[in-house]
GROMACS .gro file of C-alpha atoms in nm:
model
  148
    1MET     CA    1   1.101  -2.441  -3.295
    2SER     CA    2   1.291  -2.320  -2.992
    3ARG     CA    3   1.644  -2.228  -2.892
    4ARG     CA    4   1.825  -2.195  -2.560
    5GLU     CA    5   2.047  -1.895  -2.495
    6ILE     CA    6   2.284  -1.867  -2.200
    7SER     CA    7   2.383  -1.514  -2.104
    8ALA     CA    8   2.553  -1.319  -1.827
    9GLY     CA    9   2.514  -0.964  -1.704
   10CYS     CA   10   2.594  -0.723  -1.424
   11VAL     CA   11   2.450  -0.485  -1.173
   12VAL     CA   12   2.713  -0.210  -1.185
   13PHE     CA   13   2.719   0.001  -0.869
   14ARG     CA   14   2.902   0.300  -0.729
   15ARG     CA   15   2.875   0.496  -0.408
   16SER     CA   16   2.886   0.873  -0.398
   17ASP     CA   17   2.838   1.055  -0.068
   18GLY     CA   18   2.695   0.735   0.082
   19ILE     CA   19   2.430   0.709  -0.193
   20VAL     CA   20   2.433   0.385  -0.391
   21GLU     CA   21   2.377   0.423  -0.764
   22VAL     CA   22   2.341   0.152  -1.029
   23ALA     CA   23   2.356   0.172  -1.408
   24LEU     CA   24   2.062   0.077  -1.631
   25ILE     CA   25   2.057   0.064  -2.009
   26GLN     CA   26   1.785   0.144  -2.260
   27PRO     CA   27   1.820  -0.114  -2.541
   28HIS     CA   28   1.801   0.023  -2.896
   29GLU     CA   29   1.446   0.118  -3.003
   30ARG     CA   30   1.292  -0.021  -2.684
   31LYS     CA   31   1.131   0.198  -2.421
   32ALA     CA   32   1.263  -0.026  -2.145
   33TRP     CA   33   1.520   0.011  -1.869
   34ALA     CA   34   1.724  -0.305  -1.824
   35LEU     CA   35   2.048  -0.447  -1.688
   36PRO     CA   36   2.341  -0.495  -1.928
   37LYS     CA   37   2.371  -0.859  -2.037
   38GLY     CA   38   2.460  -1.074  -2.336
   39PHE     CA   39   2.569  -1.410  -2.474
   40ILE     CA   40   2.844  -1.614  -2.320
   41GLU     CA   41   3.079  -1.701  -2.606
   42ALA     CA   42   3.221  -2.053  -2.649
   43GLY     CA   43   3.480  -2.125  -2.382
   44GLU     CA   44   3.424  -1.788  -2.210
   45PRO     CA   45   3.376  -1.794  -1.832
   46PRO     CA   46   3.039  -1.633  -1.739
   47GLU     CA   47   3.209  -1.369  -1.521
   48VAL     CA   48   3.425  -1.261  -1.817
   49ALA     CA   49   3.119  -1.247  -2.045
   50ALA     CA   50   2.932  -1.038  -1.787
   51GLN     CA   51   3.217  -0.786  -1.766
   52ARG     CA   52   3.261  -0.777  -2.146
   53GLU     CA   53   2.890  -0.721  -2.211
   54THR     CA   54   2.875  -0.449  -1.946
   55ARG     CA   55   3.173  -0.274  -2.108
   56GLU     CA   56   3.015  -0.305  -2.455
   57GLU     CA   57   2.656  -0.213  -2.364
   58ALA     CA   58   2.714   0.041  -2.086
   59GLY     CA   59   3.071   0.162  -2.141
   60LEU     CA   60   3.151   0.069  -1.780
   61SER     CA   61   3.419  -0.150  -1.622
   62GLY     CA   62   3.457  -0.281  -1.273
   63THR     CA   63   3.549  -0.556  -1.031
   64ILE     CA   64   3.317  -0.851  -0.975
   65ILE     CA   65   3.225  -0.877  -0.607
   66THR     CA   66   2.996  -1.182  -0.617
   67LYS     CA   67   2.733  -1.371  -0.816
   68ILE     CA   68   2.383  -1.234  -0.746
   69ASP     CA   69   2.152  -1.497  -0.898
   70THR     CA   70   2.038  -1.668  -1.217
   71ILE     CA   71   1.705  -1.596  -1.384
   72LYS     CA   72   1.520  -1.797  -1.652
   73TYR     CA   73   1.254  -1.677  -1.893
   74SER     CA   74   1.129  -1.728  -2.246
   75TYR     CA   75   1.002  -1.503  -2.522
   76ILE     CA   76   0.905  -1.522  -2.887
   77ALA     CA   77   1.162  -1.374  -3.127
   78LYS     CA   78   0.909  -1.238  -3.380
   79TRP     CA   79   1.187  -1.084  -3.590
   80GLU     CA   80   1.317  -1.430  -3.682
   81LYS     CA   81   1.161  -1.607  -3.982
   82PRO     CA   82   0.985  -1.822  -3.877
   83ALA     CA   83   0.930  -1.678  -3.528
   84ILE     CA   84   1.106  -1.888  -3.263
   85ARG     CA   85   1.071  -1.932  -2.887
   86ILE     CA   86   1.390  -1.843  -2.702
   87PHE     CA   87   1.454  -1.998  -2.359
   88LYS     CA   88   1.697  -1.765  -2.187
   89ILE     CA   89   1.912  -1.826  -1.878
   90VAL     CA   90   2.097  -1.521  -1.742
   91THR     CA   91   2.341  -1.516  -1.450
   92PHE     CA   92   2.396  -1.173  -1.295
   93TYR     CA   93   2.704  -1.055  -1.106
   94LEU     CA   94   2.757  -0.759  -0.876
   95LEU     CA   95   3.018  -0.532  -1.034
   96LYS     CA   96   3.186  -0.249  -0.842
   97PHE     CA   97   3.240   0.037  -1.088
   98THR     CA   98   3.605   0.130  -1.139
   99SER     CA   99   3.620   0.314  -1.471
  100GLY     CA  100   3.443   0.396  -1.791
  101ASP     CA  101   3.202   0.641  -1.943
  102PRO     CA  102   2.835   0.566  -2.010
  103SER     CA  103   2.859   0.765  -2.336
  104GLN     CA  104   3.090   0.491  -2.470
  105HIS     CA  105   2.809   0.232  -2.504
  106ASP     CA  106   2.764   0.038  -2.829
  107LYS     CA  107   2.492   0.073  -3.096
  108GLU     CA  108   2.272  -0.193  -2.929
  109VAL     CA  109   2.194   0.063  -2.659
  110ASP     CA  110   2.029   0.406  -2.687
  111ARG     CA  111   2.096   0.535  -2.333
  112VAL     CA  112   2.286   0.450  -2.016
  113GLU     CA  113   2.193   0.623  -1.690
  114TRP     CA  114   2.298   0.605  -1.327
  115PHE     CA  115   1.999   0.567  -1.090
  116GLN     CA  116   1.984   0.581  -0.711
  117ILE     CA  117   1.922   0.212  -0.634
  118ASP     CA  118   1.559   0.243  -0.516
  119LYS     CA  119   1.478   0.448  -0.827
  120ALA     CA  120   1.650   0.180  -1.040
  121ILE     CA  121   1.430  -0.089  -0.883
  122ALA     CA  122   1.123   0.124  -0.966
  123ALA     CA  123   1.244   0.207  -1.319
  124ALA     CA  124   1.353  -0.146  -1.422
  125SER     CA  125   1.108  -0.277  -1.683
  126TYR     CA  126   1.132  -0.650  -1.608
  127ALA     CA  127   1.008  -0.811  -1.285
  128GLN     CA  128   1.296  -1.061  -1.261
  129GLU     CA  129   1.552  -0.783  -1.307
  130LYS     CA  130   1.378  -0.584  -1.029
  131SER     CA  131   1.432  -0.892  -0.812
  132ILE     CA  132   1.803  -0.903  -0.908
  133LEU     CA  133   1.833  -0.533  -0.817
  134ARG     CA  134   1.667  -0.592  -0.476
  135LYS     CA  135   1.916  -0.873  -0.406
  136ALA     CA  136   2.201  -0.647  -0.522
  137LYS     CA  137   2.085  -0.375  -0.281
  138GLU     CA  138   2.111  -0.620   0.012
  139LEU     CA  139   2.457  -0.738  -0.100
  140ILE     CA  140   2.584  -0.379  -0.144
  141ALA     CA  141   2.451  -0.282   0.202
  142ALA     CA  142   2.671  -0.557   0.352
  143ILE     CA  143   2.989  -0.422   0.189
  144PRO     CA  144   3.186  -0.196   0.426
  145GLN     CA  145   3.211   0.162   0.303
  146GLU     CA  146   3.560   0.283   0.222
  147PRO     CA  147   3.667   0.598   0.407
  148ALA     CA  148   3.631   0.909   0.192
   0.00000   0.00000   0.00000
């Protein structure tokens, strides 16, 4: 038995004093740092899903700058009876933080933290998400800084 899931997520970034920070989440009862992401609902554009999931999981809102990339992976959902292989496709977008509060995350998430981008790349628990963060770093570097 297997199932395909199509999701969308964001790398949320902000600049403070020229330092780029990105938000990572710690999913409930998992000692992992990850990017906010979730299912695309029927008829929902992926960009809208990415923003909605980021608001729900991280408490953060922003403006989509560009698509970063799409990753594909599979895992066994052992909590399902019987266990099932999930084939997951996730498209990530670069989201410039505009408002929100990381303390406003939902119950699926235990913690939300801002990390300096190189520390986020080091802290991210999943290799493909590290790759997304590296690509995001390059894209952010190309965005002109607004005068303070």
